[in-house]
mmCIF file of C-alpha atoms in Angstrom:
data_model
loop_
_atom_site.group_PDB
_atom_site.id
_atom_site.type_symbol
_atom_site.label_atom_id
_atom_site.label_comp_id
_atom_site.label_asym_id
_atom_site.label_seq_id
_atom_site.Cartn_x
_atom_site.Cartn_y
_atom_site.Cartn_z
ATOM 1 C CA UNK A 1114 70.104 34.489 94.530
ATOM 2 C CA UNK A 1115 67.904 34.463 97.289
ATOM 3 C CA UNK A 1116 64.427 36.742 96.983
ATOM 4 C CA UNK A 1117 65.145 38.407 99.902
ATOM 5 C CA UNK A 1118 68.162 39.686 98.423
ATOM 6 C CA UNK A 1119 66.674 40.603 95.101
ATOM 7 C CA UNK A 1120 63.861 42.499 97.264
ATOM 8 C CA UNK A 1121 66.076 44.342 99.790
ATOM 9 C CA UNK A 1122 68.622 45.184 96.426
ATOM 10 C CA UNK A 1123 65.432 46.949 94.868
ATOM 11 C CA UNK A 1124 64.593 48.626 97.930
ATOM 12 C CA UNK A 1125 67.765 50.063 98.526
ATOM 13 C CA UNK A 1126 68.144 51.404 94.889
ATOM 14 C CA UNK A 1127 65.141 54.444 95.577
ATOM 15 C CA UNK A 1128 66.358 55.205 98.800
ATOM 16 C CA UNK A 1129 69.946 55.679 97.447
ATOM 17 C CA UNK A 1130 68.627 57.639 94.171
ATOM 18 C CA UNK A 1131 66.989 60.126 96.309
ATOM 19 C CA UNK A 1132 70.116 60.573 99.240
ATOM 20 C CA UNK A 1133 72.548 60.807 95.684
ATOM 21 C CA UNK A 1134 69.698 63.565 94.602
ATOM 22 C CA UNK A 1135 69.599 65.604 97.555
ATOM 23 C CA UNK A 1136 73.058 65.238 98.353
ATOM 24 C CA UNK A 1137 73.796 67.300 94.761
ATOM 25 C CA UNK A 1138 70.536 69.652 95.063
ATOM 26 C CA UNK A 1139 72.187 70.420 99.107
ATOM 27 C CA UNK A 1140 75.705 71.385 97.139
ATOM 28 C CA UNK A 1141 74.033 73.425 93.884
ATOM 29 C CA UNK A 1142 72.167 75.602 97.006
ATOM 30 C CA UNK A 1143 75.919 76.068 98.582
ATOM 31 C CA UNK A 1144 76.971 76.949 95.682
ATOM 32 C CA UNK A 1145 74.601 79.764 95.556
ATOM 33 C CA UNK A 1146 75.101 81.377 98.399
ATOM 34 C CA UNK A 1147 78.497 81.506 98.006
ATOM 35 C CA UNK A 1148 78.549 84.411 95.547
ATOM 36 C CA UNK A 1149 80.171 88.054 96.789
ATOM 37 C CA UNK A 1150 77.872 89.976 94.850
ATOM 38 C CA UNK A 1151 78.641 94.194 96.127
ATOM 39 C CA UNK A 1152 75.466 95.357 97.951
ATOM 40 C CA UNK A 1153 76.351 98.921 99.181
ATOM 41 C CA UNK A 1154 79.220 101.575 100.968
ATOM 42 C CA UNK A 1155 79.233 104.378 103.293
ATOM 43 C CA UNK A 1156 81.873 106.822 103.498
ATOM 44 C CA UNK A 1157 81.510 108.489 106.909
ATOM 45 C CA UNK A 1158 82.490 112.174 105.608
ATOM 46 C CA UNK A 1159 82.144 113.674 109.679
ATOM 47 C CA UNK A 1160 85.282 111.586 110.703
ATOM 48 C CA UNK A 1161 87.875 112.821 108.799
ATOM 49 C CA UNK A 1162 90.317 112.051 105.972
ATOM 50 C CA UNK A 1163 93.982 110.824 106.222
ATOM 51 C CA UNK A 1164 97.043 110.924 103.799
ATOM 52 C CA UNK A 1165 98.054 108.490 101.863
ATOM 53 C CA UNK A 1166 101.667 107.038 102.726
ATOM 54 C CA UNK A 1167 100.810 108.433 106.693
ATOM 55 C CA UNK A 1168 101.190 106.553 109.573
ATOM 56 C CA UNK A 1169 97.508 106.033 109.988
ATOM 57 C CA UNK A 1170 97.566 104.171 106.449
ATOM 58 C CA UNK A 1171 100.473 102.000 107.108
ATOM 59 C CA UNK A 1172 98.175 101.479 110.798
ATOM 60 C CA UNK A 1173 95.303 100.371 108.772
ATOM 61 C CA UNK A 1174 97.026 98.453 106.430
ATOM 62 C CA UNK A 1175 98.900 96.693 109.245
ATOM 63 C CA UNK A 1176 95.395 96.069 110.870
ATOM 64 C CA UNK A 1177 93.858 94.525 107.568
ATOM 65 C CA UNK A 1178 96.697 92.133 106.865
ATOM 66 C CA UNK A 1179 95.869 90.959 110.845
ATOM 67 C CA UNK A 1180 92.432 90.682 110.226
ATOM 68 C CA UNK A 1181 93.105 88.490 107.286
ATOM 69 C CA UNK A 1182 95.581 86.190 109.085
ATOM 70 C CA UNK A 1183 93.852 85.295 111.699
ATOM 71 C CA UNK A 1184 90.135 86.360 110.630
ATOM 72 C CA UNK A 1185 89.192 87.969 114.107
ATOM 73 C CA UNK A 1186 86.369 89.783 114.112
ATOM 74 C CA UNK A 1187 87.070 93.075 115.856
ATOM 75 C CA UNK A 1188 90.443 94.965 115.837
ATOM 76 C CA UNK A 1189 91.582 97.774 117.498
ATOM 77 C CA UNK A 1190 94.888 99.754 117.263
ATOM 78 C CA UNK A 1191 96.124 102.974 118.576
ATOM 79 C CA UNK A 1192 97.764 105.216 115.963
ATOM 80 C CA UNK A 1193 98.922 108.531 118.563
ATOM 81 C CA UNK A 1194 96.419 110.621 118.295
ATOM 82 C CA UNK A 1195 93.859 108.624 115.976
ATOM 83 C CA UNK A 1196 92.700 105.378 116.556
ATOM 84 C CA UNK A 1197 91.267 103.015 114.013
ATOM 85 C CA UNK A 1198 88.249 100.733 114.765
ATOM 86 C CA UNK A 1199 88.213 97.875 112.151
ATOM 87 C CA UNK A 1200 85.253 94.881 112.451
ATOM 88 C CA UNK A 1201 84.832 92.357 109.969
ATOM 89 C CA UNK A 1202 81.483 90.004 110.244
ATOM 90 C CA UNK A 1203 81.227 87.300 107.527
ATOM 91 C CA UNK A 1204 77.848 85.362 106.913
ATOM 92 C CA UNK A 1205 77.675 82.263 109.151
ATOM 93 C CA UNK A 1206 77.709 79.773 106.252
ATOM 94 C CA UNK A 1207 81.466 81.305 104.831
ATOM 95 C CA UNK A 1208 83.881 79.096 105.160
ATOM 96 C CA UNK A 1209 87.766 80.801 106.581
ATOM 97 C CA UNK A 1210 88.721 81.043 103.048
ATOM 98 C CA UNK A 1211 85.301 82.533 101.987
ATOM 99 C CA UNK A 1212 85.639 84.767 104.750
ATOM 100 C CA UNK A 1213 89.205 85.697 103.836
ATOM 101 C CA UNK A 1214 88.598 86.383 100.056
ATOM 102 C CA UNK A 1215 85.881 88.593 101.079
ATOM 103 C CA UNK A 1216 87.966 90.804 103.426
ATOM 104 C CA UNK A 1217 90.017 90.971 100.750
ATOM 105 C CA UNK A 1218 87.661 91.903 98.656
ATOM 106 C CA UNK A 1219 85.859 94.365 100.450
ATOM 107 C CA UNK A 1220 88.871 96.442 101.941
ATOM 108 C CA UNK A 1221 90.031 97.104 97.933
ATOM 109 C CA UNK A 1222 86.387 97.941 97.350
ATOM 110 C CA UNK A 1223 85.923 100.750 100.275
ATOM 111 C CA UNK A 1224 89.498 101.869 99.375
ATOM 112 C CA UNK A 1225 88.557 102.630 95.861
ATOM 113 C CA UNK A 1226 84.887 104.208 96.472
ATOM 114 C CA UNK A 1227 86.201 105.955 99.605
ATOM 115 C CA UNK A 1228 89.396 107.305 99.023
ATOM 116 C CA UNK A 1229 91.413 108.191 102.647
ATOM 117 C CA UNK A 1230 87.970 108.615 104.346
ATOM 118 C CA UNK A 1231 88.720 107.759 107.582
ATOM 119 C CA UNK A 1232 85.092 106.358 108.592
ATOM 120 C CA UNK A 1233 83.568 103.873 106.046
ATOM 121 C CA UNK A 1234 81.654 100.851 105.773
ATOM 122 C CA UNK A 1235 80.897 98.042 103.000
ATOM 123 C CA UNK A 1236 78.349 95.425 102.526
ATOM 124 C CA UNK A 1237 79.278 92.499 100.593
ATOM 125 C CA UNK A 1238 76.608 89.417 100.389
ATOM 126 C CA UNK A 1239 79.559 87.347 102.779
ATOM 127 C CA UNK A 1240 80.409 90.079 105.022
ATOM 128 C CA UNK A 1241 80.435 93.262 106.292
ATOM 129 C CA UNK A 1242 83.373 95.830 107.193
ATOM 130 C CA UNK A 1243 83.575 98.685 109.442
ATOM 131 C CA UNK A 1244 86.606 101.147 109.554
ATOM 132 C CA UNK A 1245 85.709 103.878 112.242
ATOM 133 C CA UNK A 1246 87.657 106.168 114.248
ATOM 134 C CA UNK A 1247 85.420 104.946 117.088
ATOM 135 C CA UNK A 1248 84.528 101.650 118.948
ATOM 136 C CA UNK A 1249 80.959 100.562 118.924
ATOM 137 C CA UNK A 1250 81.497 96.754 120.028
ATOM 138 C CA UNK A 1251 77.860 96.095 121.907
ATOM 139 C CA UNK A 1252 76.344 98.956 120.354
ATOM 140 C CA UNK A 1253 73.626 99.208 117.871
ATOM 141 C CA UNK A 1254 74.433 101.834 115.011
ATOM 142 C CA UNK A 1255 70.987 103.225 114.408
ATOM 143 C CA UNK A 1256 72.604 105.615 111.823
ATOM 144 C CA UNK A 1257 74.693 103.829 109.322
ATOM 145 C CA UNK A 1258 73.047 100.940 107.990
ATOM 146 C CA UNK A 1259 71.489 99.324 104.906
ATOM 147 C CA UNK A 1260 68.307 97.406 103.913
ATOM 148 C CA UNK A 1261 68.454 95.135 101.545
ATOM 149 C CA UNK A 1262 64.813 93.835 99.974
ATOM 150 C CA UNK A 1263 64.212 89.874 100.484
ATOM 151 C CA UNK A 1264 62.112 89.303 97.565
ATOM 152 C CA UNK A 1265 64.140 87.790 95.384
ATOM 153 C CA UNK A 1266 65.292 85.131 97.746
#
């Protein structure tokens, strides 16, 4: 063996200890963030209540199972008289699936802590969702939103 070989071979080895080291350290802090830990709700008393079994549930329902097909962010359908305003943001580092399981996730949570409140919001650590009676896309609500304190991060 040649000594340049022998001296490139043990200058490689570092260099691929650390990549190998902050290639696992880069996945154990993805791993981290990926948690769905429940931050906080808002049921929205001031626009209404609907009956279970009603049209407007099988609308929402309908507009959930959309939502979690194609993972748009912002649906809108018409049910006669009422009309149901459902937005879904996920954190930018979810992946679909990520996204997906926390829709999923998030709709049985609001269901459960706001039973057939028509208006109602839940924060998740991977997303957010809105079900309002109104549209606010490119508006700021000023009203319904949460704080959440940094300083454990």
């Amino acid at each position: 063996m040649s000594s340049s070989f022998v001296y490139k071979s043990l200058f490689l080895v570092p260099i691929l200890a650390v990549v190998a080291m902050q290639l696992s350290f880069g996945q154990s802090v993805l791993s981290l963030n990926q948690t769905n830990e429940y931050l906080h709700h808002l049921c929205l008393n001031r626009q209404g209540t609907y009956e279970s079994g009603s049209k407007y549930a099988r609308d929402l329902n309908n507009l959930i199972q959309m939502i979690s097909i194609s993972i748009l962010g912002d649906v809108v359908v018409f049910s006669g008289d009422n009309s149901i305003y459902v937005k879904l943001q996920c954190r930018g580092d979810s992946s679909t699936s990520t996204c997906r399981s926390c829709l999923d996730t998030a709709f049985s949570g609001v269901s459960r802590r706001c039973l057939n409140n028509k208006g109602r919001i839940i924060w998740y650590d991977n997303c957010v969702l809105t079900i309002l009676t109104f549209h606010t896309y490119g508006e700021i609500d000023y009203q319904n939103n949460f704080y959440i304190s940094t300083q454990r991060m």
